[in-house]
């Protein structure tokens, strides 16, 4: 009786970027590329096929699901009532939107979870004009949440300026992939089918970021990577992570990690968006040499020394 | 098996070209109206007469439809943003009004139980259309999100809209007056007044159910522990021994039935009805009885005697059911499926006089 046919989840790409960065150009490239497929585009705050972008983080009880308004769920639920479902869903957020509530919807709603799979957050950055808005919350959030960033309009800036921009983006988000583009020209396989939210995918931290021994956190939002050998005490880890999400959830934009739990032959992988946490046992470790813990936090007001110390305290 | 139980037997089967999004009986019980994700709106007589297409497939989903209490009007709305209203008591149905609201979607609608006033949702707004004037009487601003549900009080005096942060209730005598606000720390996705108008219940995204006695809205009951969001609510017409109706709620694969307890410290006692193996999409009480029907994505419609004992399982939509509607006299049950199936069952004639109270 249970449905078995055509039960594949529809991939979803979340497209962000400040006004005028080139989102629409990229969207048109996606639509051209997906020619012949059914692509639904949900445009945030634009007419009815829109979603709300505000998130009132209820820090008293830390319950994000209470604060996602249900609009996106309503729209996706409505779109999915088709025998011939969509092949791909693109959610274009407005330039001023915080992408967090959109991403959280894919973690917290049971219907959205079963019917769709979040592929990646793609952020388009105007390489020349981003500096005017660099300190705005929107720009910082859009960079912090991105799995893929296009440094667009490279023709308007020098190589040196691009290098500087790339470095500053890296210090905000050590996990993102960066591509330099003109007119948002990018290989489609670099932005579609990325499966950035798939826990089976390896954690890929920019090696250069890991090699730097000390990080100056010049940006308001920044990345912290913890790499530690040794096995973790599951209970200690649980209570530490629980406490961390409870007290600093609103400041942690994204986190990802691979952990070596004591007494386990398998890796434990996890990711989080603010207070939402998604983790599970992964494949077995290939060798003892591979056994190490790697965590990345992207957020603000995070105390790197304290995080490292507290994490080490969870080691057996 | 309940004593004297008479099985429901399949009596009719039809098909729309897509997911059946909504069905409703005419009050005289002679026809069923059905809408689909392909945009069809069909009038299906129960006898031998031909089905009438009020609207053929448009490619844009019909998301809601409703029949006026006096049976004169059928309204339908959906993703093309139009609300169409047909007058159906004339020899041939006649489209009398088309309200254009592009690019808004129309997801929810309901006729006032006491007048030919149609309430429907338009994004963050609700509107009320009056048949006599053939005009929009008011536009209500829900403000905090899209309208995710709406319901009229049974005496027709109040209209409740729900969404993010709870429900707002307007009095029909003064649409411009500020609505009464029932605050909920989540988004409310289902709303239903009890059949006696005494209670207002909200099913919420965070897996809670909130209920208030309308005269005492500041003292709500909050029920927790649901396995997922509380999708749908249904109140029984018959009252229990202490004079309250039963409330059925559904969440994930469970149906939970609430009964007000004589003991105030208990408040509402719950009973979980388990049989479904897929998300329950619709629940409805048989008119005048406590027989509860639940339709789910597992392809089953379960019938629960006294809203507690499973007495029969109906099938016919292998990819899942989407909606349910009881015939106004209760002998017929109709359900729609996710692949366009439309089914009707009848409790055999031998069941006449059978009482389930």
XYZ file of C-alpha atoms in Angstrom:
673
model
C 0.000 0.000 0.000
C 2.848 2.356 0.676
C 3.927 4.471 -2.242
C 7.035 3.237 -3.929
C 7.006 4.803 -7.353
C 8.219 8.279 -8.253
C 9.182 9.008 -4.708
C 12.367 10.907 -5.433
C 12.915 14.224 -3.753
C 13.030 17.344 -5.887
C 16.352 19.216 -5.634
C 16.180 22.780 -4.415
C 18.657 25.565 -5.091
C 18.511 28.683 -2.944
C 19.800 31.711 -4.803
C 20.907 34.746 -2.818
C 22.826 37.922 -3.488
C 22.611 41.622 -2.986
C 20.487 43.714 -5.349
C 22.110 43.995 -8.753
C 24.742 41.312 -8.157
C 23.566 39.205 -11.084
C 21.074 36.777 -9.559
C 18.574 37.182 -12.357
C 21.280 36.566 -14.973
C 22.246 33.366 -13.167
C 18.606 32.352 -12.815
C 18.146 32.744 -16.557
C 21.221 30.583 -17.161
C 19.776 27.888 -14.905
C 16.445 28.003 -16.714
C 18.133 27.784 -20.113
C 20.301 24.920 -18.918
C 17.315 23.041 -17.520
C 15.549 23.358 -20.841
C 12.847 20.718 -21.142
C 12.689 20.172 -17.409
C 10.007 21.580 -15.161
C 11.625 24.207 -13.016
C 9.590 26.102 -10.458
C 10.996 29.427 -9.367
C 9.800 30.821 -6.077
C 10.638 34.470 -5.790
C 10.806 35.812 -2.302
C 8.518 38.724 -1.512
C 7.498 39.087 -5.088
C 3.789 38.690 -5.571
C 2.190 35.544 -4.365
C 4.861 33.050 -5.282
C 6.777 34.642 -2.490
C 7.824 33.744 0.955
C 8.465 35.694 4.043
C 11.987 36.464 4.938
C 11.790 37.608 8.478
C 12.779 35.353 11.274
C 12.088 36.219 14.834
C 14.482 33.993 16.686
C 12.767 32.961 19.846
C 15.818 32.640 22.036
C 13.851 31.949 25.188
C 13.056 28.426 24.194
C 15.316 28.136 21.181
C 12.548 26.770 19.060
C 13.145 27.664 15.445
C 10.203 25.696 14.174
C 7.957 28.153 15.953
C 9.356 30.988 13.961
C 9.241 29.707 10.424
C 6.029 31.214 9.243
C 4.695 28.446 7.125
C 4.505 30.417 3.906
C 7.219 28.508 2.078
C 5.778 25.230 3.338
C 2.404 26.229 1.975
C 3.840 27.074 -1.431
C 5.963 23.943 -1.754
C 3.101 21.745 -0.541
C 0.880 23.308 -3.142
C 3.406 22.849 -5.944
C 3.964 19.211 -5.040
C 0.348 18.171 -5.574
C 1.131 16.941 -9.026
C 1.533 13.553 -10.539
C 4.063 15.099 -12.855
C 6.122 16.895 -10.256
C 8.733 19.556 -10.778
C 12.250 18.486 -11.641
C 13.906 21.354 -9.853
C 12.948 24.158 -7.526
C 14.833 27.443 -7.366
C 14.143 29.841 -4.542
C 15.388 33.312 -5.288
C 15.562 35.411 -2.157
C 15.429 39.167 -2.333
C 18.642 41.064 -1.971
C 17.737 42.037 1.543
C 16.691 38.639 2.811
C 18.298 36.517 5.478
C 18.519 33.054 3.913
C 18.308 31.282 7.290
C 14.520 30.857 7.551
C 14.405 29.472 4.030
C 17.140 26.935 4.779
C 15.605 26.018 8.124
C 12.322 25.201 6.464
C 14.083 22.317 4.725
C 15.225 20.933 8.058
C 12.140 21.371 10.157
C 9.075 20.668 8.075
C 8.159 17.017 7.619
C 6.488 17.496 4.233
C 9.187 19.664 2.768
C 11.798 17.191 4.044
C 10.222 14.200 2.343
C 9.357 15.911 -0.921
C 12.468 17.973 -1.564
C 16.177 17.936 -0.911
C 18.123 21.120 -0.423
C 20.968 21.038 -2.930
C 22.925 24.217 -2.241
C 22.813 27.857 -1.297
C 24.351 29.816 -4.163
C 25.299 33.439 -3.543
C 26.132 35.902 -6.279
C 28.495 38.688 -5.257
C 29.103 41.879 -7.212
C 32.916 41.968 -7.079
C 33.055 45.709 -7.561
C 30.159 47.066 -5.569
C 29.996 44.668 -2.654
C 32.283 46.884 -0.589
C 29.569 49.506 -0.298
C 27.427 47.011 1.583
C 30.134 44.812 3.068
C 29.218 45.510 6.681
C 25.489 44.996 6.206
C 23.922 42.001 7.938
C 22.468 40.837 4.636
C 25.799 40.597 2.846
C 27.466 38.904 5.799
C 24.630 36.390 6.098
C 24.503 35.685 2.388
C 28.214 34.902 2.384
C 28.064 32.949 5.634
C 25.276 30.650 4.431
C 26.664 30.048 0.936
C 27.841 26.690 -0.300
C 28.865 28.243 -3.589
C 29.798 31.870 -4.221
C 30.105 33.479 -7.621
C 32.398 36.480 -7.636
C 30.600 38.154 -10.471
C 31.502 41.132 -12.665
C 35.191 40.228 -12.595
C 35.668 42.455 -15.620
C 35.133 45.517 -13.464
C 37.941 44.867 -11.000
C 41.630 43.957 -10.975
C 43.071 40.552 -10.201
C 44.474 41.933 -6.992
C 41.105 43.234 -5.856
C 39.601 39.835 -6.582
C 42.260 38.112 -4.511
C 41.576 40.389 -1.589
C 37.834 39.873 -1.874
C 38.274 36.129 -2.077
C 40.437 36.109 0.996
C 37.969 38.123 2.995
C 35.129 35.862 1.914
C 37.211 32.856 2.977
C 37.662 34.250 6.439
C 33.881 34.528 6.759
C 33.121 31.157 5.213
C 35.878 28.555 5.044
C 33.583 25.939 3.535
C 32.262 27.682 0.465
C 33.408 27.073 -3.077
C 34.284 30.253 -4.939
C 34.094 30.785 -8.684
C 35.070 33.956 -10.522
C 32.550 34.861 -13.180
C 31.577 37.437 -15.716
C 27.873 37.728 -16.547
C 27.354 34.883 -14.087
C 28.894 32.440 -16.573
C 29.632 29.327 -14.593
C 29.649 25.619 -15.385
C 26.218 24.405 -14.335
C 27.642 21.339 -12.590
C 29.352 23.730 -10.186
C 26.062 25.097 -8.945
C 23.500 22.356 -9.627
C 23.617 18.864 -8.144
C 26.162 20.042 -5.572
C 24.441 18.175 -2.711
C 25.994 20.499 -0.191
C 23.538 19.469 2.504
C 24.127 15.773 2.017
C 25.814 14.464 5.137
C 27.409 11.715 3.069
C 29.550 14.274 1.368
C 32.966 14.822 2.827
C 33.582 17.928 4.838
C 35.716 20.144 2.649
C 37.508 22.876 4.473
C 39.712 25.173 2.492
C 43.208 23.695 3.173
C 44.765 27.107 3.217
C 42.409 28.108 5.998
C 43.477 25.094 8.033
C 47.142 25.794 7.484
C 46.998 29.210 9.017
C 47.761 28.646 12.652
C 46.046 31.687 14.093
C 43.138 33.556 12.626
C 42.522 37.193 13.049
C 38.774 37.585 13.073
C 38.572 40.904 11.333
C 35.118 40.267 9.968
C 31.939 40.453 12.020
C 31.070 36.983 10.817
C 33.871 34.446 10.592
C 34.757 30.780 10.381
C 36.388 28.719 13.071
C 37.818 25.292 12.299
C 38.676 22.816 15.023
C 40.811 19.804 14.119
C 41.637 17.452 16.969
C 42.967 13.927 17.247
C 41.500 11.569 19.812
C 38.133 10.043 20.611
C 35.174 11.893 22.065
C 33.020 11.054 25.043
C 29.511 10.982 23.555
C 27.789 12.236 26.677
C 30.143 15.129 27.218
C 29.848 16.043 23.569
C 26.070 15.992 23.756
C 25.860 18.266 26.714
C 28.441 20.652 25.267
C 26.682 20.899 21.892
C 23.301 21.207 23.581
C 24.496 24.045 25.752
C 26.271 25.717 22.842
C 23.190 25.686 20.612
C 21.003 26.863 23.443
C 23.191 29.814 24.336
C 24.791 30.683 21.003
C 22.365 29.252 18.455
C 21.373 32.607 16.996
C 25.059 33.439 16.460
C 25.964 30.144 14.803
C 24.894 30.462 11.179
C 26.154 27.128 10.008
C 28.260 24.327 11.357
C 29.476 21.051 9.994
C 31.626 18.319 11.383
C 33.009 14.808 11.303
C 33.564 13.276 14.721
C 35.401 10.307 16.160
C 33.282 8.938 18.993
C 34.892 6.608 21.520
C 33.900 2.976 21.016
C 32.478 3.620 17.530
C 33.821 2.135 14.331
C 31.931 4.629 12.236
C 32.289 8.330 11.697
C 29.637 10.602 13.125
C 28.715 13.451 10.772
C 26.570 16.466 11.527
C 25.485 19.872 10.343
C 23.513 22.687 11.878
C 21.716 25.904 11.004
C 21.309 28.105 14.067
C 19.637 25.842 16.655
C 18.666 23.145 14.183
C 20.936 20.137 14.345
C 21.072 17.166 12.020
C 23.559 14.401 12.722
C 24.018 10.699 12.235
C 26.377 7.782 12.110
C 28.238 7.627 8.814
C 30.514 5.084 7.091
C 33.223 3.193 9.001
C 36.594 4.853 9.415
C 38.964 3.623 6.719
C 42.016 3.573 8.938
C 43.127 4.618 12.377
C 45.167 7.339 10.763
C 41.964 8.827 9.393
C 40.367 9.048 12.826
C 40.237 12.686 13.759
C 37.627 15.288 14.593
C 36.993 18.180 12.246
C 34.452 20.892 12.965
C 33.712 24.185 11.313
C 31.593 26.939 12.794
C 30.483 29.965 10.819
C 29.017 32.713 12.944
C 29.572 35.816 14.991
C 30.577 36.555 18.567
C 32.214 33.134 18.709
C 35.166 32.761 21.040
C 37.615 30.496 19.219
C 39.844 29.777 22.211
C 36.857 28.930 24.376
C 35.292 26.692 21.725
C 38.577 24.832 21.293
C 39.023 24.421 25.017
C 35.452 23.224 25.578
C 35.720 20.837 22.673
C 38.977 19.371 23.967
C 37.264 18.818 27.309
C 34.930 16.408 25.515
C 37.829 14.147 24.518
C 38.154 10.890 26.416
C -16.420 -5.128 15.575
C -19.171 -2.812 16.720
C -22.604 -4.365 17.134
C -24.928 -3.892 14.153
C -22.122 -2.527 12.043
C -23.045 -2.402 8.369
C -20.159 -2.260 5.973
C -19.715 0.555 3.515
C -19.647 -0.763 -0.048
C -18.077 0.937 -3.064
C -20.834 2.251 -5.324
C -19.103 4.586 -7.740
C -15.688 5.385 -9.052
C -14.477 8.214 -11.262
C -11.296 9.920 -12.174
C -9.949 13.427 -12.610
C -6.748 13.980 -14.542
C -4.683 15.015 -11.507
C -4.450 15.028 -7.697
C -7.916 15.631 -6.241
C -7.404 18.743 -4.126
C -10.906 19.286 -2.759
C -14.367 17.713 -2.745
C -17.701 18.848 -1.293
C -21.276 17.609 -1.388
C -24.239 19.717 -2.318
C -26.540 20.068 0.716
C -29.287 18.065 -1.003
C -26.768 15.257 -1.433
C -27.552 14.844 -5.120
C -24.147 15.889 -6.437
C -20.532 15.970 -5.406
C -18.219 18.775 -6.524
C -14.542 17.929 -7.056
C -11.493 20.003 -7.974
C -8.065 18.871 -9.154
C -4.469 20.008 -9.434
C -5.041 20.195 -13.197
C -7.661 22.894 -12.638
C -10.782 20.822 -13.239
C -13.998 21.570 -11.342
C -16.549 18.788 -11.831
C -20.159 18.465 -10.733
C -20.855 14.772 -10.292
C -24.474 13.690 -9.802
C -24.941 10.550 -7.698
C -27.616 9.131 -9.974
C -27.306 8.181 -13.584
C -26.929 11.706 -14.903
C -23.784 12.809 -16.710
C -21.027 14.655 -14.906
C -20.887 18.368 -15.677
C -17.547 20.131 -16.090
C -17.839 23.555 -14.484
C -14.254 24.057 -15.554
C -12.011 21.799 -17.629
C -8.292 21.385 -17.005
C -6.385 24.658 -17.170
C -2.988 23.448 -16.011
C -3.253 25.535 -12.862
C -4.353 23.871 -9.684
C -7.712 24.329 -8.026
C -6.824 24.401 -4.332
C -10.164 24.884 -2.634
C -13.859 24.773 -3.327
C -17.009 25.274 -1.300
C -20.768 24.926 -1.683
C -23.062 27.529 -0.132
C -25.309 26.395 2.703
C -28.472 26.801 0.608
C -26.920 24.861 -2.271
C -27.270 27.696 -4.765
C -23.599 28.467 -5.297
C -20.368 26.605 -5.895
C -17.105 28.529 -5.531
C -13.596 27.417 -6.467
C -10.166 29.044 -6.254
C -6.549 28.138 -6.848
C -3.185 28.977 -8.289
C -4.406 31.190 -11.109
C -5.681 33.593 -8.457
C -9.279 33.594 -9.622
C -12.298 32.851 -7.498
C -15.089 31.552 -9.706
C -18.645 31.350 -8.465
C -21.308 29.343 -10.255
C -25.008 29.452 -9.608
C -26.131 25.837 -9.807
C -29.850 25.828 -9.001
C -30.736 26.975 -12.505
C -31.332 24.317 -15.212
C -27.702 24.562 -16.243
C -24.945 25.836 -13.969
C -24.064 29.411 -14.744
C -20.812 31.183 -13.973
C -21.933 34.387 -12.311
C -18.702 35.874 -11.011
C -14.983 35.682 -11.638
C -12.808 37.538 -9.139
C -9.243 38.079 -10.394
C -6.466 38.207 -7.856
C -3.285 37.437 -9.765
C -0.598 36.710 -8.727
C -2.083 35.670 -5.378
C -3.137 32.060 -4.881
C -6.471 31.231 -3.344
C -5.843 28.326 -0.947
C -8.779 28.426 1.442
C -12.446 29.311 1.234
C -15.660 28.781 3.167
C -19.271 29.981 2.942
C -20.871 31.495 5.974
C -23.220 28.904 7.492
C -25.996 31.491 7.758
C -25.696 33.721 4.681
C -24.354 33.592 1.150
C -21.089 35.211 2.142
C -17.923 33.578 0.844
C -14.662 34.059 2.735
C -11.395 33.227 0.972
C -7.675 33.736 1.459
C -5.414 35.861 -0.735
C -1.836 35.694 0.498
C -1.754 37.732 3.680
C -5.338 38.855 3.248
C -8.766 37.409 3.573
C -11.750 38.670 1.595
C -15.476 38.259 1.966
C -17.725 38.291 -1.099
C -21.483 38.762 -0.727
C -23.777 37.059 -3.206
C -26.686 39.498 -2.889
C -24.545 42.489 -3.793
C -22.220 40.432 -6.006
C -19.397 42.425 -4.451
C -16.479 42.195 -2.045
C -17.726 43.259 1.380
C -14.370 43.512 3.076
C -10.653 42.826 2.856
C -9.055 41.621 6.076
C -5.349 42.017 6.736
C -3.824 39.044 8.535
C -0.449 40.838 8.590
C 1.893 38.310 10.189
C 1.959 35.764 7.338
C -0.086 34.153 4.626
C -3.492 33.011 5.739
C -3.060 29.270 6.369
C -6.650 28.462 7.301
C -10.069 29.998 7.904
C -13.387 29.043 9.472
C -16.781 30.654 10.189
C -18.379 30.430 13.595
C -21.504 28.220 13.284
C -23.810 31.167 14.013
C -22.118 33.103 11.204
C -21.186 36.010 13.483
C -17.423 35.510 13.520
C -14.786 34.713 10.930
C -11.461 33.296 12.120
C -8.246 33.358 10.059
C -5.084 31.566 11.137
C -1.388 31.731 10.247
C 1.911 32.699 11.814
C 1.502 33.720 15.454
C -2.025 32.408 15.810
C -5.570 33.310 14.890
C -7.424 36.562 14.329
C -11.171 36.632 14.737
C -13.364 39.316 13.164
C -16.949 40.114 14.072
C -19.071 40.359 10.933
C -20.990 43.384 12.185
C -17.871 45.489 12.125
C -15.193 44.281 9.740
C -13.193 47.452 10.353
C -12.910 46.829 14.064
C -9.637 45.277 15.231
C -9.862 41.497 15.264
C -9.518 39.557 18.454
C -6.119 37.931 18.445
C -5.399 34.465 19.838
C -1.654 34.346 20.097
C 0.262 31.130 19.426
C 4.076 30.922 19.494
C 4.121 29.115 16.143
C 2.262 29.095 12.858
C -1.268 27.777 13.005
C -2.109 25.654 9.944
C -5.608 24.435 10.824
C -8.512 26.137 12.536
C -11.984 24.900 13.458
C -14.898 26.139 15.542
C -16.765 23.435 17.402
C -20.198 22.614 15.992
C -21.855 24.300 18.991
C -19.652 27.373 18.599
C -18.305 27.040 22.105
C -14.696 26.181 21.285
C -12.096 27.306 18.779
C -9.224 24.905 18.057
C -5.928 25.574 16.254
C -3.546 22.937 14.881
C 0.007 24.206 14.768
C 3.258 23.725 12.901
C 5.207 23.067 16.086
C 3.185 19.928 16.868
C 0.764 21.497 19.325
C -2.975 21.912 19.439
C -4.442 24.959 21.118
C -8.054 25.172 22.149
C -10.000 27.987 23.754
C -13.476 28.318 25.080
C -14.633 31.278 23.006
C -16.072 33.078 26.019
C -12.808 32.592 27.943
C -10.109 33.065 25.308
C -7.460 34.011 27.838
C -7.398 30.486 29.289
C -6.356 28.223 26.443
C -5.616 24.521 26.639
C -2.394 23.559 24.883
C -1.953 19.919 23.880
C 1.547 18.687 23.097
C 3.270 15.515 22.072
C 2.032 15.182 18.500
C 4.439 13.380 16.154
C 4.401 16.259 13.652
C 2.408 19.313 12.691
C -1.291 19.172 13.487
C -2.765 19.256 9.981
C -6.491 18.953 10.305
C -9.230 19.218 12.894
C -12.805 17.929 12.968
C -15.487 18.441 15.631
C -18.320 15.982 16.172
C -21.950 17.101 16.043
C -23.155 14.859 18.895
C -22.162 15.881 22.404
C -20.634 13.627 25.008
C -22.241 13.006 28.400
C -20.849 16.246 29.796
C -22.123 18.290 26.854
C -18.994 18.871 24.806
C -18.308 17.684 21.272
C -15.335 15.458 20.466
C -12.390 16.957 18.629
C -10.452 14.793 16.191
C -6.991 15.924 15.122
C -4.425 14.377 12.803
C -0.665 14.556 12.822
C 1.721 12.400 10.774
C 0.257 8.853 10.807
C -1.844 9.374 13.919
C -5.367 10.458 14.594
C -5.871 11.818 18.103
C -9.364 12.246 19.549
C -9.948 14.662 22.429
C -12.818 14.440 24.878
C -13.499 17.018 27.529
C -13.288 15.449 30.937
C -15.644 16.232 33.807
C -12.538 16.690 35.911
C -11.259 20.213 35.258
C -7.743 19.205 36.249
C -7.675 16.734 33.354
C -9.202 19.154 30.897
C -9.242 17.104 27.728
C -8.438 13.395 27.652
C -6.878 12.007 24.497
C -7.059 8.761 22.645
C -4.661 7.904 19.831
C -6.122 5.981 16.900
C -3.424 3.971 15.195
C -3.802 2.048 11.976
C -2.467 4.295 9.253
C 0.963 3.763 7.779
C 1.141 7.057 5.940
C 0.432 10.701 6.693
C -3.234 11.267 7.463
C -4.484 13.911 5.032
C -8.127 14.295 6.012
C -10.509 13.495 8.865
C -14.266 13.998 9.127
C -17.134 12.947 11.389
C -20.252 11.451 9.848
C -23.066 14.001 10.292
C -25.053 13.341 13.485
C -22.865 10.463 14.685
C -19.470 9.818 16.218
C -18.312 7.701 13.281
C -14.992 9.183 12.233
C -13.369 8.715 8.816
C -9.647 9.256 8.237
C -7.967 9.267 4.826
C -4.218 8.864 4.451
C -1.305 8.624 2.068
C -1.113 4.883 2.753
C -4.105 4.468 0.439
C -6.570 3.684 3.197
C -9.701 5.325 4.515
C -10.261 4.083 8.056
C -13.662 4.206 9.753
C -13.623 4.530 13.537
C -16.773 3.615 15.454
C -17.423 6.095 18.265
C -14.163 7.737 17.218
C -12.245 4.927 18.856
C -12.740 1.472 17.350
C -11.548 0.657 13.835
C -14.508 -1.008 12.112
C -13.639 -0.852 8.429
C -10.811 -0.014 6.043
C -11.618 1.233 2.552
C -9.177 1.460 -0.321
C -9.059 2.428 -3.963
C -6.349 5.078 -4.202
C -3.101 3.078 -4.090
C -0.923 6.193 -4.181
C -2.738 7.781 -1.309
C -5.905 9.645 -0.461
C -6.006 13.437 -0.301
C -9.499 14.455 0.830
C -12.815 13.238 2.257
C -16.399 14.389 2.412
C -19.477 12.919 4.081
C -22.836 13.107 2.339
C -25.029 15.532 4.331
C -27.326 12.669 5.307
C -24.379 10.499 6.217
C -25.105 7.359 4.187
C -22.511 8.145 1.548
C -18.841 8.837 1.911
C -16.705 10.304 -0.872
C -12.911 10.499 -1.050
C -10.384 11.863 -3.511
C -6.966 10.435 -4.340
C -3.528 11.774 -5.154
C -3.646 10.308 -8.657
C -7.061 11.717 -9.469
C -9.189 8.874 -8.078
C -12.699 9.725 -6.913
C -14.557 7.105 -4.901
C -17.923 6.811 -3.260
C -19.102 4.276 -0.728
C -22.549 3.605 0.649
C -23.616 2.003 3.879
C -25.953 -0.741 2.723
C -29.684 -0.107 2.865
C -29.986 -2.778 5.529
C -28.198 -0.370 7.794
C -31.197 1.937 7.920
C -32.302 2.790 11.413
C -28.920 1.771 12.700
C -27.942 4.021 15.537
C -24.400 4.603 16.630
C -24.911 6.811 19.646
